[in-house]
Amino acid sequence: MARKASNTRKAVVTIAAWSIGFLIFFPILWIIILGFKSEGDAIKTPLQVLFSDWTLQSYHDVQARSNYGRHFWNSVILSVGSTVIALAIAIPAAWSMAFVPGRRTKDLLMWMLSTKMMPAVGVLVPMYLLFRDFGLLDSRIGLVGVLTLINLPIVVWMLYTYFKEIPGEILEAARMDGASLKSEILYVLTPMAVPGIASTMLLNIILAWNEAFWTLQLTTSQAAPLTQFIASYSSPEGLFYAKLSAASTMAIAPILILGWFSQKQLVRGLTFGAVK
Amino acid sequence: MATAHSRTAARLMLSPAVILLLLWMIVPLGMTLYFSFLRYNLLMPGMETFVGFENYYYFINQPAFWSALSNTLILVLGVLCITVVGGILLALLLDQPFWGQGIVRVLVIAPFFVMPTVSALVWKNMFMNPVNGIFAHIAKSLGLQPFDFLSHAPLASIILIVAWQWLPFATLILLTALQSLDREQQEAAEMDGAGWMQRFVYLTVPHLTRSITVVILIQTIFLLSVFAEILVTTNGGPGTASTNLTYLVYAQSLLNYDVGGGSAGGIIAVILANIVAIFLMRMIGKNLEA
Amino acid sequence: MGKITLNQVRKSFGEVDVIPGIDLSVEDGEFVVFVGPSGCGKSTLLRLIAGLEDTSGGIISIDGMDATDLPPAKRRLAMVFQSYALYPHMSVRKNIAFPLKMAGMDPAEQEKRVSHAAKILNLGAYLDRRPGQLSGGQRQRVAIGRAIVREPAAFLFDEPLSNLDAALRVSMRQEISELHQTLKTTMIYVTHDQVEAMTMADKIVVLNAGRIEQVGSPMELYRSPANLFVAGFIGSPKMNLIDGAEADKHGATTIGIRPEHIDIGGDGPWEGVVGLSEHLGSDTFLKVNAGTLGTLTVRASGEVMMHHGDSIRMSPQPGKILRFGADGKAMA
């Protein structure tokens, strides 16, 4: 049992931890604050910024550019769509590897992970040309496919580690009870793995939402998600701090909340179960 | 431990994932390999000719290649050093009992969820901008000349931005590992007369090795292909001062329309990544089995 | 009906023959226990019968029908697992009804059967709870409930009591025996605990290294074990096995005598020094160092007070000495 730490020590640690936590969080805090300031105030010194008036003007302006909504929906469709498709492919695959392991299962998993190591840039040219020739450039369908494929190894790995923890006897019991393979996966495995599937889903939505190589290369406007929308501010428009901040806040807020919500599962997921 | 029936079913259900990944690996990579032996420029369609290893020759012999290579390595190693060392220290701190642990955890993890384009833009404009950035304001208030980070120390600035994004990840994983330390083992060591330092060296560090391996593996996968941060901050410049391999290939193929040269660069990037991957897989394979 | 016949059933994992070939017949309504040390292949044999593993050879027939290649669901067998294997996300009611739902049974009939099973097993009050909220014994009963609603040809039990504490084990043992009396359905029960085997079985199958050492009723195995392995395995405390000069006197390589068949006192032919005496109240078990005979275990009545270092004389009860030949087999 832990002993009671002295209160002085606890106070020192508290101050240190909060200061560092504040420092790390500060850039995010700062864009949230700047988003509620006028353009004129946003470029002043930090103290002046803090004591200037608050306004929703920048949010109105960003809304007025009107394409924010489209980019937001593109982000939602791309991240949720690619994750759901990846799950549909990965659940049966993970079932196979977790409950009917063969001699090659470990190798297969390692190979899947290794496809994740292939640098995207190595296939940039052919992907670009394929997309161009099939008319998929700037289309959501093409990008959903690519995001599905790049996240598939991680989805399989995560589900595998979660499934491994479900005792095989329960699935055997279902088999003895007369369940077909479909019923076994649908009525027994999936409901039992709901927490694992949910966190896999969350993590992959986050990764897909923030993916910024293929989304930048393969979209321009129609299918462009928020990564592209924000990247457009890298031009001189970036100097409009307040609008940039408001837009950034809107781009990261949904995922930040989702991320906080799932941070525990995130660790297990991203380390493929190697750290619990 | 299964019947022939379930093994057949397993193979069937595994195949979509395997086939898709196999196609994803082979088709584009095969095309890249093929293009890399052609003179192929998007501005001159229909003029493709087979040129053997010429593209590789030119890609490697341009001065930008070597600086891109060293930039890639500096970027990966720099970020790894900062995040691993910083992550360990931060995890040790956060593992102590203090008021508001949950809130601080949430604050620390936040940057990981910020999309790369946003974090790069925020750092570029709100912090590193030599006129209106916070760093410039601080310098001015101290009576110093504001420093133009992205022009004068572009690579270091990008390392800082990327490290900010990945420090939370390292911290969170190491913290989780710390919390799974066997308290009884710690107490036994204490009974055996081991001091704080000895317990850290002989119990905590070995316990953390596995998690550090994982942190290095995962981060390397992502760090080798840092792209968005460079695109929105420096565009690889000034000159090639902050161009990494990923960015160089992008510039060659889609900005200069030199598909052949870009493909050769892509293949070189894949080969380099594989060297790193084999090395890492060995390491992680050993550590993951345990 | 539930007659199960195994004909030269084999199982190998790769190069390893786990079960080299077994012939066995389980009669309808019989309570058969597979017993043996861990790793003897008893669970594998049960899983072969269940259809959870493929046989490498031989024929399994159920009620005269070849079931060797049938999937588990088609064999009309129900199984109770060591870990209970309840579905944690379903209520007790849904757990018990699951096999009926899979069979596509009419919901009213499902409900009828579930309440009937719940009544037999005293689960009525728990039907809407989740397995996680139940005690070990209650979970065990749910697992049994899930098995009985299907009215299977036979029940298979895979070490069902090994996760329970000692007291609960005894009462569950009795419950399962009573259930067998009520249902009169064939049961095959796997355990490594010879007490469970002795108390529950109509017929015990002693397995060792994938082979059947002996098949018989509990008392047959107790009275006349076919070989040294069965002699040593059945009975608690273990039978005393003596070889050397004393065995030669009986014309055997090894002789066996159970602890309860040795009388102490008087002028018995054997003598020894008490090493350890365990007083259980009703009985006293003595570990006696008997020189060339080795260490003998002797059961005496609870009133006998012996201490470390006491010298005693012992005599085997007439006709209770079992003789074994050089091949380990019992001699007539």
Coordinates of C-alpha atoms in Angstrom, one line a residue, chain C residues 32-197:
Chain C
V32 CA -18.9 -42.2 -17.6
V33 CA -15.9 -40.4 -16.1
F34 CA -12.6 -40.0 -17.9
V35 CA -9.9 -39.7 -15.3
G36 CA -6.1 -39.4 -15.5
P37 CA -3.2 -37.1 -14.7
S38 CA -2.9 -33.8 -16.6
G39 CA -1.7 -34.3 -20.2
C40 CA -3.1 -37.8 -20.5
G41 CA -5.4 -36.8 -23.3
K42 CA -8.7 -36.9 -21.5
S43 CA -9.7 -33.4 -22.5
T44 CA -8.6 -33.9 -26.1
L45 CA -10.7 -37.1 -26.2
L46 CA -13.7 -35.2 -24.9
R47 CA -13.1 -32.4 -27.5
L48 CA -12.9 -35.1 -30.2
I49 CA -16.3 -36.4 -29.2
A50 CA -17.7 -32.9 -29.1
G51 CA -16.4 -32.2 -32.5
L52 CA -14.3 -29.2 -31.4
E53 CA -11.2 -31.1 -32.8
D54 CA -10.8 -33.2 -35.9
T55 CA -9.9 -36.8 -35.4
S56 CA -6.8 -38.0 -37.2
G57 CA -8.4 -41.4 -37.7
G58 CA -11.1 -43.7 -36.5
I59 CA -14.8 -43.4 -36.2
I60 CA -17.0 -41.7 -33.6
S61 CA -20.6 -42.8 -33.8
I62 CA -23.5 -41.4 -31.8
D63 CA -26.6 -43.6 -31.6
G64 CA -25.2 -45.8 -34.4
M65 CA -24.7 -42.9 -36.7
D66 CA -21.3 -41.9 -38.0
A67 CA -20.6 -38.5 -36.4
T68 CA -16.9 -38.3 -37.1
D69 CA -17.2 -35.5 -39.6
L70 CA -20.2 -33.7 -38.3
P71 CA -19.7 -30.2 -37.0
P72 CA -20.3 -29.8 -33.2
A73 CA -23.7 -28.3 -33.6
K74 CA -25.0 -31.3 -35.4
R75 CA -24.0 -33.9 -32.9
R76 CA -26.8 -33.3 -30.4
L77 CA -24.3 -33.0 -27.6
A78 CA -24.1 -30.3 -24.9
M79 CA -20.9 -29.3 -23.2
V80 CA -20.1 -27.6 -19.9
F81 CA -16.7 -26.0 -19.9
Q82 CA -14.1 -25.7 -17.2
S83 CA -14.4 -21.9 -17.3
Y84 CA -18.2 -22.2 -17.7
A85 CA -17.8 -20.2 -20.9
L86 CA -21.0 -18.1 -20.3
Y87 CA -21.7 -15.2 -22.6
P88 CA -20.9 -12.3 -20.4
H89 CA -23.0 -9.8 -22.4
M90 CA -26.2 -11.8 -22.0
S91 CA -28.5 -12.2 -19.1
V92 CA -28.8 -15.6 -17.5
R93 CA -32.1 -16.1 -19.3
K94 CA -30.5 -15.3 -22.7
N95 CA -27.5 -17.5 -21.9
I96 CA -29.8 -20.5 -21.3
A97 CA -32.0 -19.7 -24.2
F98 CA -29.1 -19.2 -26.7
P99 CA -28.9 -22.8 -28.0
L100 CA -32.7 -22.7 -28.5
K101 CA -32.5 -19.4 -30.3
M102 CA -29.8 -20.8 -32.5
A103 CA -32.1 -23.7 -33.3
G104 CA -34.7 -21.3 -34.3
M105 CA -37.2 -22.4 -31.7
D106 CA -40.5 -20.6 -31.1
P107 CA -40.0 -18.0 -28.3
A108 CA -42.9 -19.3 -26.2
E109 CA -41.4 -22.8 -26.2
Q110 CA -38.0 -21.2 -25.4
E111 CA -39.4 -19.4 -22.4
K112 CA -41.1 -22.6 -21.2
R113 CA -37.9 -24.6 -21.4
V114 CA -35.8 -21.9 -19.8
S115 CA -38.1 -21.6 -16.8
H116 CA -38.2 -25.4 -16.5
A117 CA -34.4 -25.5 -16.4
A118 CA -34.3 -22.6 -14.0
K119 CA -36.6 -24.5 -11.7
I120 CA -34.5 -27.6 -11.7
L121 CA -31.3 -25.7 -11.0
N122 CA -32.7 -23.1 -8.6
L123 CA -31.9 -20.2 -10.8
G124 CA -35.3 -18.6 -10.9
A125 CA -34.2 -15.5 -8.9
Y126 CA -31.2 -14.8 -11.1
L127 CA -32.7 -15.0 -14.6
D128 CA -32.2 -11.3 -15.3
R129 CA -28.7 -11.0 -13.9
R130 CA -25.5 -11.0 -15.9
P131 CA -23.0 -13.9 -15.4
G132 CA -20.6 -11.4 -13.9
Q133 CA -23.0 -10.8 -11.0
L134 CA -23.1 -14.5 -10.0
S135 CA -21.0 -16.6 -7.7
G136 CA -18.9 -19.5 -9.1
G137 CA -21.5 -22.1 -8.2
Q138 CA -24.3 -20.2 -9.7
R139 CA -22.4 -19.7 -12.9
Q140 CA -21.8 -23.4 -13.0
R141 CA -25.5 -24.0 -12.7
V142 CA -26.2 -21.5 -15.6
A143 CA -23.7 -23.5 -17.7
I144 CA -25.5 -26.7 -16.9
G145 CA -28.9 -25.0 -17.6
R146 CA -27.7 -24.0 -21.0
A147 CA -26.8 -27.6 -21.6
I148 CA -30.0 -29.2 -20.4
V149 CA -32.5 -27.0 -22.3
R150 CA -31.4 -28.5 -25.5
E151 CA -32.3 -32.0 -24.3
P152 CA -29.2 -33.4 -25.9
A153 CA -28.3 -37.0 -26.5
A154 CA -25.4 -36.6 -24.1
F155 CA -23.7 -34.1 -21.8
L156 CA -20.0 -33.5 -21.9
F157 CA -18.4 -32.0 -18.8
D158 CA -14.8 -30.8 -19.0
E159 CA -13.4 -30.5 -15.5
P160 CA -16.4 -28.4 -14.5
L161 CA -15.6 -28.2 -10.8
S162 CA -12.0 -27.3 -10.8
N163 CA -12.6 -23.6 -10.4
L164 CA -14.7 -24.0 -7.3
D165 CA -13.6 -24.1 -3.7
A166 CA -13.5 -27.3 -1.9
A167 CA -16.9 -27.1 -0.1
L168 CA -18.8 -26.0 -3.2
R169 CA -17.1 -28.7 -5.2
V170 CA -18.7 -31.3 -2.9
S171 CA -22.2 -29.9 -3.1
M172 CA -22.0 -29.4 -6.9
R173 CA -20.8 -32.9 -7.3
Q174 CA -23.9 -34.1 -5.6
E175 CA -26.1 -31.8 -7.6
I176 CA -24.7 -33.2 -10.9
S177 CA -25.2 -36.7 -9.7
E178 CA -28.8 -35.9 -8.7
L179 CA -29.3 -34.3 -12.1
H180 CA -28.1 -37.5 -13.7
Q181 CA -30.6 -39.5 -11.7
T182 CA -33.4 -37.2 -12.8
L183 CA -32.6 -36.8 -16.5
K184 CA -31.1 -40.3 -17.0
T185 CA -29.2 -38.8 -20.0
T186 CA -25.7 -40.0 -20.9
M187 CA -23.0 -38.0 -19.3
I188 CA -19.3 -38.0 -20.0
Y189 CA -17.3 -36.2 -17.4
V190 CA -13.6 -35.4 -17.5
T191 CA -11.6 -34.8 -14.3
H192 CA -8.2 -35.3 -12.9
D193 CA -9.7 -35.8 -9.4
Q194 CA -10.1 -39.5 -8.6
V195 CA -12.5 -38.6 -5.8
E196 CA -14.9 -37.1 -8.3
A197 CA -14.5 -40.1 -10.5

